[in-house]
């Protein structure tokens, strides 16, 4: 579970007096998540989520928090940060930087349908447009330089065939530049477990702590690789077409993006193949990870390599 | 009904492209309200309220709109304005300044219970505290100067006894200064029809277009005079105690406020007695008012005059 810092009602009641959210009724730890402490906080006004940041420092947070504020102001479905009476979004509790957001409607879905994929694609495109006026800047810490170096560390742990495939993918991506593609703020981790679905609608995107400035198409590829995947790593054409149509109803892809789409899908899969290899073979000391199967993204790449239709018609 | 400016789907679809709110599904005029045009707008993302301002000009709106943004950022239950892709809250449609906000949960209640009055009192106090960091300034256009001048115009239309009572009230208030009382941003019109109740919780306060900088206690008196009133103009003690307890759970009244409370209740009633007399006897040309009974607030004042208990124990 993910309560690394314990918060009691006695800690929380005076903390809440710095907000306009009513009196504390109940507090309950949230089991999901691997890096931050999260609590459901119920007050006389409603239900909120309190996050205590365990690894990000207060000076690193403004990029993420101000992005969430910006997106909320534009009506993007996210949990918009709540300011305290001093007008600050980031407060402190039990020695950790904190954030309070409203509880979003909906729940995580493991088995999205095509209508949900269309909505996620549309909201992602809206998010890309709305974030165009966001002034914050953050380089992607999980870009090609990172995955090249990390892959290098992983080869010794891997079988020969898998290591050769990984090496070939890293080589392929290093030879391919996406310099012509539109850039902007991306979520960079919009897997199914980072969106709450309210029926077929997006209740809200969550967990913006990998957000950064990078290539927009990369964000779409990361999202599609997870939302539209089949158990064997292949992609479900109906969901993929729906997500692409939803996205393009708001932001049609450029000619360059269409041309780079097949290789971008492999770049997006490579990034998570490498991070899962790292989590599996070299888990950080004391980190509570649920090591996920690295082979999944290897299979996603193998399917992409054999594919002739990329659902863009 | 209150659709003064007609908006068609053909008008609205291109307008919505300037926002991140999905595609237009449906549009429907809202019958409530007397000064602005309001529509329910349903998109693929959700349900919103579109306001076209009929009398306020675009340069008058920032005080109200930025206040709503500020309160929304602090988690006060209101419909927080949504920014367009240019980052602006106020846009324009069919020649009128516009505002888009999300649809709030809940509905107007005519017969609030004590629990609802407590929640309204608490949220009002939270609003007063949260607005303390709002930098906008707006004088109250319906203050003592206005009601004195307007009452003067009304005496000729009134019976002798009523005119004498009104004159006495204006005189009383003119001799009483509230200089010691805490000031801040007030809603100034928080009647039952300007709050959506979601069960016993406040779904949201609406219609901030009388908001201004004035005495906080005056806001509480306006609110209590409406939410806790009985059909004969007397006040229901249970609801009044609940509202005051809810308010004071967040912001306890000062000694000066407690001392001025009885006369403040009469000031708050006087302001609406006068405006109802004006609406009744001199309706603005072409204005679509639902003239409400001015005698109601006369009776509220008469009850306040005879009262010995003001529910503050």
Coordinates of C-alpha atoms in Angstrom, one line a residue:
Chain A
X1 CA 0.0 0.0 0.0
X2 CA 1.1 3.6 -0.5
X3 CA 0.9 5.3 2.9
X4 CA 4.5 6.1 3.6
X5 CA 3.8 9.0 5.9
X6 CA 1.0 8.4 8.4
X7 CA -1.5 11.3 8.9
X8 CA -3.9 11.2 11.9
X9 CA -7.0 13.2 12.4
X10 CA -5.1 15.2 15.0
X11 CA -2.6 16.2 12.3
X12 CA -5.2 16.9 9.7
X13 CA -7.8 19.0 11.5
X14 CA -5.5 22.0 12.1
X15 CA -4.0 21.6 8.6
X16 CA -7.6 21.9 7.2
X17 CA -8.2 25.1 9.0
X18 CA -5.8 26.7 6.5
X19 CA -8.4 25.8 3.7
X20 CA -12.0 26.7 2.9
X21 CA -13.1 23.1 2.8
X22 CA -15.2 22.7 6.0
X23 CA -14.6 20.4 9.0
X24 CA -12.9 17.1 9.0
X25 CA -15.2 14.1 9.0
X26 CA -13.0 11.2 8.0
X27 CA -9.6 10.2 6.7
X28 CA -8.6 7.0 4.9
X29 CA -5.4 5.9 3.3
X30 CA -5.4 5.0 -0.4
X31 CA -3.7 1.8 -1.4
X32 CA -2.9 2.7 -5.1
X33 CA 0.2 4.5 -6.2
X34 CA 3.9 3.7 -5.6
X35 CA 5.7 7.0 -4.9
X36 CA 3.5 9.3 -2.9
X37 CA 1.2 9.0 0.1
X38 CA -2.4 9.6 -0.7
X39 CA -5.5 9.9 1.6
X40 CA -9.1 10.3 0.9
X41 CA -10.2 13.2 3.1
X42 CA -13.9 13.7 3.8
X43 CA -15.1 17.0 5.2
X44 CA -18.4 18.6 5.8
X45 CA -18.2 20.1 2.3
X46 CA -17.2 17.0 0.3
X47 CA -14.5 14.5 -0.5
X48 CA -10.9 15.3 -1.4
X49 CA -7.6 13.6 -2.1
X50 CA -4.6 14.7 0.0
X51 CA -1.2 13.9 -1.5
X52 CA 2.0 14.0 0.5
X53 CA 5.0 14.0 -1.8
X54 CA 7.6 11.6 -0.7
X55 CA 10.3 12.0 -3.4
X56 CA 9.5 15.3 -5.2
X57 CA 10.8 18.3 -3.4
X58 CA 8.7 21.5 -2.9
X59 CA 10.8 23.3 -5.5
X60 CA 10.2 20.7 -8.1
X61 CA 6.5 20.7 -7.7
X62 CA 5.4 24.0 -9.2
X63 CA 5.7 22.8 -12.8
X64 CA 3.3 19.9 -12.2
X65 CA 0.9 21.8 -9.8
X66 CA 0.7 24.9 -11.9
X67 CA 0.1 22.7 -15.0
X68 CA -2.8 21.1 -13.2
X69 CA -4.2 24.5 -12.2
X70 CA -3.9 25.7 -15.8
X71 CA -5.6 22.6 -17.2
X72 CA -8.4 22.9 -14.6
X73 CA -9.0 26.5 -15.5
X74 CA -9.5 25.4 -19.2
X75 CA -12.1 22.8 -18.2
X76 CA -9.9 19.8 -18.9
X77 CA -11.1 16.8 -16.8
X78 CA -8.5 16.7 -14.1
X79 CA -8.5 17.2 -10.3
X80 CA -7.7 20.9 -10.0
X81 CA -5.5 21.8 -7.1
X82 CA -7.2 23.8 -4.2
X83 CA -5.4 26.8 -2.8
X84 CA -5.1 27.4 0.9
X85 CA -6.1 30.7 2.6
X86 CA -2.6 32.1 1.8
X87 CA -3.4 31.5 -1.9
X88 CA -0.8 28.6 -2.2
X89 CA -1.5 25.3 -3.7
X90 CA 1.5 23.5 -2.1
X91 CA 1.3 23.3 1.7
X92 CA 3.1 21.1 4.2
X93 CA 2.1 18.4 6.6
X94 CA 4.3 16.1 8.8
X95 CA 7.4 17.4 7.0
X96 CA 6.2 16.6 3.5
X97 CA 4.9 19.0 0.7
X98 CA 1.2 18.4 0.2
X99 CA -1.5 19.0 -2.4
X100 CA -5.3 18.9 -1.9
X101 CA -7.6 18.2 -4.9
X102 CA -11.3 17.3 -5.1
X103 CA -12.3 13.7 -5.5
X104 CA -13.1 13.0 -9.2
X105 CA -16.1 11.1 -10.4
X106 CA -15.5 7.7 -12.0
X107 CA -13.2 4.8 -11.6
X108 CA -10.2 3.2 -13.3
X109 CA -11.2 0.7 -16.0
X110 CA -9.1 -2.2 -17.0
X111 CA -11.2 -3.1 -20.1
X112 CA -12.0 0.1 -21.9
X113 CA -14.5 0.0 -24.8
X114 CA -14.1 1.9 -28.1
X115 CA -16.3 4.8 -26.9
X116 CA -14.1 5.3 -23.9
X117 CA -11.0 5.2 -26.0
X118 CA -12.5 7.9 -28.3
X119 CA -13.2 10.1 -25.3
X120 CA -9.7 9.6 -23.9
X121 CA -8.3 10.5 -27.3
X122 CA -10.4 13.6 -27.6
X123 CA -9.6 14.8 -24.0
X124 CA -5.9 14.2 -24.6
X125 CA -6.0 16.4 -27.8
X126 CA -8.0 19.0 -25.8
X127 CA -5.3 18.8 -23.1
X128 CA -2.5 19.3 -25.7
X129 CA -4.3 22.4 -27.1
X130 CA -5.2 23.9 -23.7
X131 CA -1.6 23.4 -22.4
X132 CA -0.2 25.4 -25.4
X133 CA -0.6 28.6 -23.3
X134 CA 1.2 27.0 -20.3
X135 CA 4.5 28.7 -19.7
X136 CA 6.3 26.1 -17.6
X137 CA 9.2 24.1 -19.0
X138 CA 10.4 20.6 -18.0
X139 CA 12.6 18.3 -20.1
X140 CA 11.6 14.7 -20.3
X141 CA 13.8 12.8 -17.9
X142 CA 12.9 9.5 -19.6
X143 CA 13.9 10.4 -23.2
X144 CA 16.2 8.7 -25.7
X145 CA 19.4 9.5 -23.7
X146 CA 17.9 7.9 -20.6
X147 CA 16.6 4.8 -22.3
X148 CA 19.9 4.3 -24.2
X149 CA 22.0 4.4 -21.0
X150 CA 19.5 2.3 -19.1
X151 CA 19.2 -0.3 -21.8
X152 CA 23.0 -0.6 -21.8
X153 CA 22.8 -1.5 -18.1
X154 CA 20.1 -4.1 -18.7
X155 CA 21.7 -6.2 -21.5
X156 CA 23.7 -8.3 -18.9
X157 CA 20.4 -9.3 -17.2
X158 CA 18.7 -10.4 -20.5
X159 CA 18.7 -13.4 -22.7
X160 CA 20.7 -13.0 -26.0
X161 CA 17.7 -12.7 -28.3
X162 CA 15.9 -10.2 -26.1
X163 CA 19.0 -8.1 -25.6
X164 CA 19.6 -8.1 -29.4
X165 CA 16.0 -6.9 -30.0
X166 CA 16.3 -4.2 -27.4
X167 CA 19.6 -3.1 -28.8
X168 CA 18.1 -2.9 -32.3
X169 CA 15.2 -0.8 -31.1
X170 CA 17.5 1.6 -29.3
X171 CA 19.7 1.8 -32.5
X172 CA 16.6 2.4 -34.7
X173 CA 15.3 5.2 -32.5
X174 CA 18.7 6.8 -32.3
X175 CA 18.8 7.1 -36.1
X176 CA 15.4 8.6 -36.2
X177 CA 14.8 12.2 -35.3
X178 CA 11.3 13.6 -34.8
X179 CA 12.4 17.2 -35.2
X180 CA 9.5 18.1 -37.5
X181 CA 6.8 17.1 -35.1
X182 CA 4.7 19.5 -33.0
X183 CA 5.8 19.7 -29.4
X184 CA 4.1 20.8 -26.2
X185 CA 3.2 19.7 -22.7
X186 CA 2.5 16.0 -22.5
X187 CA 1.2 13.7 -19.7
X188 CA 3.8 11.1 -20.7
X189 CA 2.1 8.3 -18.6
X190 CA -1.5 8.2 -19.5
X191 CA -2.1 4.5 -18.9
X192 CA -5.5 3.2 -18.0
X193 CA -4.7 3.5 -14.3
X194 CA -4.1 7.2 -14.7
X195 CA -7.6 8.1 -15.8
X196 CA -10.9 7.8 -14.0
X197 CA -13.8 6.9 -16.4
X198 CA -17.3 8.1 -15.6
X199 CA -19.3 5.8 -17.8
X200 CA -18.0 6.5 -21.3
X201 CA -16.8 10.0 -20.3
X202 CA -13.4 11.0 -18.8
X203 CA -14.0 11.7 -15.1
X204 CA -10.4 12.9 -15.0
X205 CA -6.8 12.3 -15.8
X206 CA -4.6 11.9 -12.8
X207 CA -0.9 11.6 -11.8
X208 CA 0.8 14.4 -13.8
X209 CA 4.2 13.8 -12.2
X210 CA 5.8 12.5 -15.4
X211 CA 4.4 15.5 -17.4
X212 CA 7.0 17.3 -19.4
X213 CA 7.6 19.2 -22.7
X214 CA 8.0 16.8 -25.5
X215 CA 6.5 15.6 -28.7
X216 CA 2.7 15.5 -28.7
X217 CA 2.5 12.4 -30.9
X218 CA 4.6 10.5 -28.4
X219 CA 1.9 11.1 -25.8
X220 CA -0.7 9.7 -28.1
X221 CA 1.5 6.7 -28.8
X222 CA 2.0 6.0 -25.1
X223 CA -1.7 6.3 -24.5
X224 CA -2.8 4.1 -27.4
X225 CA -0.2 1.4 -26.6
X226 CA -1.9 0.9 -23.2
X227 CA -5.6 1.7 -23.8
X228 CA -5.9 -0.3 -27.0
X229 CA -3.7 -3.3 -26.2
X230 CA -4.8 -6.9 -26.2
X231 CA -3.4 -9.4 -23.7
X232 CA -0.9 -10.8 -26.2
X233 CA 0.6 -7.3 -26.9
X234 CA -1.2 -6.8 -30.2
X235 CA -3.5 -3.7 -30.6
X236 CA -7.2 -3.9 -30.9
X237 CA -8.0 -2.1 -34.2
X238 CA -11.5 -0.9 -33.2
X239 CA -10.3 0.8 -30.1
X240 CA -7.2 2.2 -31.8
X241 CA -9.3 3.7 -34.6
X242 CA -11.7 5.2 -32.1
X243 CA -8.9 6.8 -30.1
X244 CA -7.3 8.2 -33.2
X245 CA -10.6 9.5 -34.5
X246 CA -11.3 11.1 -31.1
X247 CA -7.9 12.7 -31.0
X248 CA -8.1 14.0 -34.6
X249 CA -11.6 15.4 -34.1
X250 CA -9.8 18.1 -32.0
X251 CA -6.3 18.1 -33.4
X252 CA -5.8 16.5 -36.8
X253 CA -2.4 15.0 -37.2
X254 CA 0.1 16.7 -39.6
X255 CA 1.6 14.9 -42.6
X256 CA 4.8 14.5 -40.7
X257 CA 3.1 13.0 -37.7
X258 CA 1.2 10.5 -39.9
X259 CA 4.5 9.5 -41.5
X260 CA 6.3 9.0 -38.2
X261 CA 3.3 7.3 -36.4
X262 CA 4.5 3.7 -36.9
X263 CA 8.0 4.3 -35.5
X264 CA 6.6 6.6 -32.7
X265 CA 4.5 3.7 -31.4
X266 CA 7.7 1.7 -31.1
X267 CA 9.5 4.6 -29.3
X268 CA 6.6 4.8 -26.8
X269 CA 6.8 1.1 -26.2
X270 CA 10.6 1.1 -25.9
X271 CA 10.5 3.7 -23.1
X272 CA 8.3 1.5 -20.9
X273 CA 10.0 -1.7 -21.9
X274 CA 13.2 -0.2 -20.5
X275 CA 11.7 1.2 -17.3
X276 CA 10.1 -2.1 -16.6
X277 CA 13.4 -3.9 -17.1
X278 CA 15.0 -1.5 -14.7
X279 CA 12.2 -1.9 -12.1
X280 CA 12.4 -5.7 -12.5
X281 CA 16.2 -6.2 -12.5
X282 CA 17.4 -3.3 -10.4
X283 CA 14.5 -2.1 -8.1
X284 CA 15.5 1.0 -6.1
X285 CA 16.4 0.2 -2.5
X286 CA 13.4 0.3 -0.3
X287 CA 11.1 1.2 -3.2
X288 CA 7.7 -0.5 -3.1
X289 CA 7.2 -1.4 -6.7
X290 CA 4.8 -3.8 -8.1
X291 CA 7.3 -5.1 -10.7
X292 CA 5.4 -5.5 -14.0
X293 CA 6.3 -7.9 -16.8
X294 CA 8.9 -6.2 -19.0
X295 CA 8.2 -8.8 -21.7
X296 CA 4.8 -7.1 -22.3
X297 CA 6.3 -4.1 -24.1
X298 CA 8.7 -6.4 -26.0
X299 CA 5.7 -8.2 -27.4
X300 CA 4.0 -4.8 -28.2
X301 CA 7.0 -3.8 -30.2
X302 CA 7.1 -7.2 -32.1
X303 CA 3.5 -6.7 -33.1
X304 CA 4.1 -3.1 -34.2
X305 CA 7.1 -4.3 -36.4
X306 CA 4.8 -6.8 -38.2
X307 CA 1.9 -4.4 -38.6
X308 CA 0.9 -2.9 -42.0
X309 CA -2.3 -1.0 -40.9
X310 CA -1.9 1.8 -38.3
X311 CA -5.6 2.7 -38.1
X312 CA -5.2 6.2 -39.6
X313 CA -7.4 5.8 -42.6
Chain B
X1 CA -38.1 33.6 -19.4
X2 CA -34.7 34.9 -19.7
X3 CA -33.3 34.3 -23.2
X4 CA -32.9 37.8 -24.4
X5 CA -30.3 36.9 -27.0
X6 CA -31.0 33.8 -29.1
X7 CA -28.1 31.4 -29.6
X8 CA -28.3 28.6 -32.2
X9 CA -26.2 25.5 -32.6
X10 CA -24.7 27.1 -35.6
X11 CA -23.6 30.1 -33.4
X12 CA -22.3 27.9 -30.7
X13 CA -20.3 25.2 -32.4
X14 CA -17.6 27.5 -33.7
X15 CA -17.6 29.4 -30.4
X16 CA -17.0 26.1 -28.5
X17 CA -13.9 25.4 -30.7
X18 CA -12.2 28.2 -28.7
X19 CA -12.6 26.0 -25.6
X20 CA -11.4 22.5 -24.5
X21 CA -14.9 21.2 -23.7
X22 CA -15.6 18.8 -26.5
X23 CA -18.2 18.9 -29.3
X24 CA -21.6 20.4 -29.0
X25 CA -24.4 17.9 -28.3
X26 CA -27.3 20.1 -27.2
X27 CA -28.3 23.6 -26.2
X28 CA -31.3 24.7 -24.2
X29 CA -32.5 28.1 -22.8
X30 CA -32.8 28.5 -19.1
X31 CA -36.0 30.2 -17.8
X32 CA -34.7 31.5 -14.5
X33 CA -33.0 34.9 -14.1
X34 CA -34.0 38.4 -15.1
X35 CA -31.0 40.2 -16.4
X36 CA -28.8 37.8 -18.4
X37 CA -29.4 35.2 -21.0
X38 CA -28.5 31.7 -19.8
X39 CA -28.3 28.4 -21.7
X40 CA -27.5 24.9 -20.7
X41 CA -24.9 23.6 -23.1
X42 CA -24.2 19.9 -23.3
X43 CA -21.0 18.7 -25.0
X44 CA -19.3 15.4 -25.4
X45 CA -17.5 16.2 -22.1
X46 CA -20.3 17.3 -19.9
X47 CA -22.9 20.0 -19.1
X48 CA -22.1 23.7 -18.8
X49 CA -23.9 27.0 -18.3
X50 CA -23.4 29.7 -20.9
X51 CA -24.2 33.2 -19.8
X52 CA -24.5 36.2 -22.2
X53 CA -24.3 39.4 -20.3
X54 CA -27.1 41.7 -21.3
X55 CA -26.5 44.8 -19.2
X56 CA -23.0 44.4 -17.7
X57 CA -20.2 45.5 -20.1
X58 CA -17.1 43.5 -20.7
X59 CA -15.0 46.1 -18.7
X60 CA -17.3 45.8 -15.7
X61 CA -17.1 42.0 -15.6
X62 CA -13.5 41.3 -14.4
X63 CA -14.3 42.0 -10.8
X64 CA -17.1 39.4 -10.7
X65 CA -15.4 36.9 -12.9
X66 CA -12.0 37.0 -11.3
X67 CA -13.7 36.7 -7.9
X68 CA -15.4 33.5 -9.1
X69 CA -12.1 32.2 -10.3
X70 CA -10.5 33.1 -7.0
X71 CA -13.2 31.4 -5.0
X72 CA -13.1 28.3 -7.2
X73 CA -9.4 28.0 -6.7
X74 CA -10.0 27.9 -2.9
X75 CA -12.5 25.1 -3.1
X76 CA -15.6 27.3 -2.4
X77 CA -18.7 25.7 -3.8
X78 CA -19.3 27.8 -6.9
X79 CA -19.3 27.3 -10.6
X80 CA -15.7 28.3 -11.5
X81 CA -15.3 30.1 -14.8
X82 CA -13.7 28.2 -17.7
X83 CA -10.9 29.8 -19.7
X84 CA -10.8 29.7 -23.5
X85 CA -7.7 28.6 -25.4
X86 CA -6.4 32.2 -25.3
X87 CA -6.6 31.9 -21.5
X88 CA -9.5 34.4 -21.2
X89 CA -12.6 33.8 -19.1
X90 CA -14.7 36.4 -20.8
X91 CA -15.4 35.7 -24.5
X92 CA -18.0 37.1 -26.9
X93 CA -20.9 35.6 -28.8
X94 CA -23.6 37.3 -30.8
X95 CA -22.3 40.7 -29.7
X96 CA -22.5 40.0 -26.0
X97 CA -19.8 39.2 -23.4
X98 CA -20.0 35.6 -22.3
X99 CA -19.0 33.3 -19.5
X100 CA -18.9 29.5 -19.5
X101 CA -19.1 27.6 -16.2
X102 CA -19.7 23.9 -15.4
X103 CA -23.1 22.8 -14.3
X104 CA -23.3 22.5 -10.6
X105 CA -24.9 19.6 -8.7
X106 CA -28.1 20.2 -6.8
X107 CA -31.2 22.4 -7.1
X108 CA -32.7 25.5 -5.6
X109 CA -34.7 24.8 -2.4
X110 CA -37.6 26.9 -1.3
X111 CA -37.9 25.2 2.1
X112 CA -34.5 24.7 3.5
X113 CA -34.0 22.7 6.7
X114 CA -31.8 23.6 9.6
X115 CA -29.0 21.4 8.4
X116 CA -29.0 23.2 5.0
X117 CA -29.0 26.6 6.8
X118 CA -26.0 25.4 8.8
X119 CA -24.1 24.4 5.6
X120 CA -25.0 27.7 3.9
X121 CA -23.7 29.6 7.0
X122 CA -20.5 27.7 7.1
X123 CA -19.9 28.1 3.3
X124 CA -20.6 31.8 3.5
X125 CA -18.0 32.2 6.3
X126 CA -15.5 30.1 4.3
X127 CA -16.2 32.4 1.3
X128 CA -15.6 35.5 3.4
X129 CA -12.2 34.0 4.6
X130 CA -11.2 32.8 1.1
X131 CA -12.0 36.2 -0.5
X132 CA -9.8 38.0 2.0
X133 CA -6.8 37.5 -0.4
X134 CA -8.9 38.7 -3.4
X135 CA -7.5 42.0 -4.7
X136 CA -10.5 43.3 -6.6
X137 CA -12.4 46.3 -5.3
X138 CA -16.1 47.2 -5.9
X139 CA -18.2 49.7 -3.9
X140 CA -21.7 48.5 -3.0
X141 CA -24.1 50.3 -5.4
X142 CA -27.0 49.4 -3.2
X143 CA -25.7 51.0 0.0
X144 CA -27.2 53.6 2.4
X145 CA -26.8 56.4 0.0
X146 CA -28.8 54.5 -2.7
X147 CA -31.6 53.3 -0.3
X148 CA -32.0 56.8 1.2
X149 CA -32.4 58.4 -2.2
X150 CA -34.6 55.6 -3.5
X151 CA -36.8 55.6 -0.4
X152 CA -37.3 59.3 -1.0
X153 CA -38.7 58.6 -4.4
X154 CA -41.0 55.9 -3.1
X155 CA -42.8 57.8 -0.3
X156 CA -45.4 59.3 -2.7
X157 CA -46.5 55.8 -3.9
X158 CA -46.9 54.5 -0.3
X159 CA -49.6 54.7 2.3
X160 CA -48.9 57.1 5.2
X161 CA -48.1 54.4 7.8
X162 CA -45.8 52.4 5.5
X163 CA -44.0 55.6 4.4
X164 CA -43.5 56.6 8.0
X165 CA -42.1 53.2 8.9
X166 CA -39.8 53.3 5.9
X167 CA -38.7 56.8 6.8
X168 CA -38.0 55.8 10.4
X169 CA -35.9 52.9 9.2
X170 CA -33.8 55.0 6.9
X171 CA -33.3 57.6 9.6
X172 CA -32.3 54.9 12.1
X173 CA -29.7 53.4 9.8
X174 CA -28.4 56.8 8.8
X175 CA -27.6 57.5 12.5
X176 CA -25.9 54.1 12.9
X177 CA -22.4 53.6 11.7
X178 CA -20.9 50.1 11.4
X179 CA -17.3 51.4 11.2
X180 CA -15.9 48.9 13.6
X181 CA -17.1 45.8 11.8
X182 CA -14.9 43.6 9.6
X183 CA -15.2 44.3 5.9
X184 CA -14.4 42.2 2.9
X185 CA -15.9 40.7 -0.3
X186 CA -19.6 39.9 0.1
X187 CA -22.1 38.1 -2.2
X188 CA -24.8 40.6 -1.2
X189 CA -27.7 38.6 -2.7
X190 CA -27.4 35.1 -1.3
X191 CA -31.1 34.3 -1.3
X192 CA -32.3 30.8 -1.6
X193 CA -32.6 31.1 -5.4
X194 CA -28.9 31.9 -5.6
X195 CA -27.7 28.6 -4.1
X196 CA -27.9 25.1 -5.4
X197 CA -28.3 22.5 -2.6
X198 CA -27.1 19.0 -3.1
X199 CA -28.9 17.2 -0.3
X200 CA -27.9 19.0 2.8
X201 CA -24.6 20.2 1.2
X202 CA -24.1 23.4 -0.8
X203 CA -23.8 22.4 -4.4
X204 CA -22.8 25.9 -5.2
X205 CA -23.5 29.6 -4.8
X206 CA -24.4 31.4 -8.0
X207 CA -25.1 34.8 -9.4
X208 CA -22.2 36.9 -8.0
X209 CA -23.2 40.0 -10.0
X210 CA -24.1 42.0 -6.8
X211 CA -20.9 41.0 -5.1
X212 CA -18.9 44.0 -3.7
X213 CA -16.7 45.1 -0.9
X214 CA -18.8 45.8 2.2
X215 CA -19.4 44.6 5.8
X216 CA -19.3 40.9 6.2
X217 CA -22.1 40.9 8.9
X218 CA -24.4 42.5 6.3
X219 CA -23.9 39.5 4.0
X220 CA -24.9 37.2 6.8
X221 CA -27.9 39.3 7.7
X222 CA -29.1 39.3 4.0
X223 CA -28.7 35.5 3.9
X224 CA -30.4 34.8 7.2
X225 CA -33.3 37.1 6.4
X226 CA -34.2 34.9 3.4
X227 CA -33.1 31.4 4.3
X228 CA -34.6 31.4 7.8
X229 CA -37.8 33.4 7.2
X230 CA -41.3 32.2 7.8
X231 CA -44.3 33.0 5.5
X232 CA -45.4 35.9 7.8
X233 CA -42.0 37.6 7.8
X234 CA -40.9 36.2 11.2
X235 CA -37.7 34.2 11.5
X236 CA -37.6 30.5 12.3
X237 CA -35.4 30.3 15.4
X238 CA -34.1 26.7 14.7
X239 CA -32.9 27.6 11.2
X240 CA -31.4 30.9 12.4
X241 CA -29.5 29.3 15.2
X242 CA -28.2 26.6 12.8
X243 CA -27.0 29.2 10.2
X244 CA -25.3 31.3 12.9
X245 CA -23.6 28.2 14.4
X246 CA -22.5 27.1 11.0
X247 CA -21.1 30.6 10.2
X248 CA -19.4 30.9 13.6
X249 CA -17.8 27.4 13.4
X250 CA -15.5 29.0 10.7
X251 CA -15.5 32.7 11.6
X252 CA -16.7 33.6 15.2
X253 CA -18.4 37.0 15.3
X254 CA -16.5 39.8 17.1
X255 CA -18.0 41.6 20.1
X256 CA -18.8 44.6 17.9
X257 CA -20.6 42.4 15.4
X258 CA -22.7 40.7 18.1
X259 CA -23.7 44.2 19.4
X260 CA -24.7 45.4 15.9
X261 CA -26.4 42.2 14.8
X262 CA -30.0 43.3 15.6
X263 CA -29.8 46.5 13.7
X264 CA -27.8 44.9 10.9
X265 CA -30.7 42.5 10.3
X266 CA -32.9 45.6 9.8
X267 CA -30.4 47.2 7.4
X268 CA -30.4 44.0 5.3
X269 CA -34.2 43.9 5.2
X270 CA -34.4 47.6 4.4
X271 CA -32.1 47.3 1.3
X272 CA -34.5 44.7 -0.2
X273 CA -37.7 46.5 0.9
X274 CA -36.5 49.5 -1.0
X275 CA -35.4 47.6 -4.1
X276 CA -38.7 45.8 -4.2
X277 CA -40.6 49.0 -3.8
X278 CA -38.7 50.4 -6.8
X279 CA -39.3 47.3 -8.9
X280 CA -43.0 47.4 -8.0
X281 CA -43.7 51.1 -8.4
X282 CA -41.2 52.1 -11.1
X283 CA -40.2 49.0 -13.1
X284 CA -37.4 49.9 -15.6
X285 CA -38.7 50.3 -19.1
X286 CA -38.6 47.0 -20.9
X287 CA -37.3 45.1 -17.9
X288 CA -38.7 41.7 -17.4
X289 CA -39.1 41.7 -13.7
X290 CA -41.2 39.4 -11.6
X291 CA -42.3 42.1 -9.2
X292 CA -42.1 40.6 -5.7
X293 CA -44.2 41.8 -2.7
X294 CA -42.4 44.7 -1.1
X295 CA -44.6 44.3 2.0
X296 CA -42.7 41.1 2.8
X297 CA -39.5 42.9 4.0
X298 CA -41.7 45.5 5.8
X299 CA -43.0 42.6 7.9
X300 CA -39.5 41.2 8.3
X301 CA -38.4 44.5 9.8
X302 CA -41.5 44.7 12.1
X303 CA -40.7 41.3 13.5
X304 CA -37.1 42.2 14.0
X305 CA -38.2 45.4 15.9
X306 CA -40.2 43.3 18.3
X307 CA -37.6 40.6 18.8
X308 CA -35.7 40.0 22.0
X309 CA -33.7 36.9 21.1
X310 CA -31.3 37.0 18.2
X311 CA -30.2 33.4 18.3
X312 CA -26.6 34.2 19.2
X313 CA -26.5 32.4 22.5

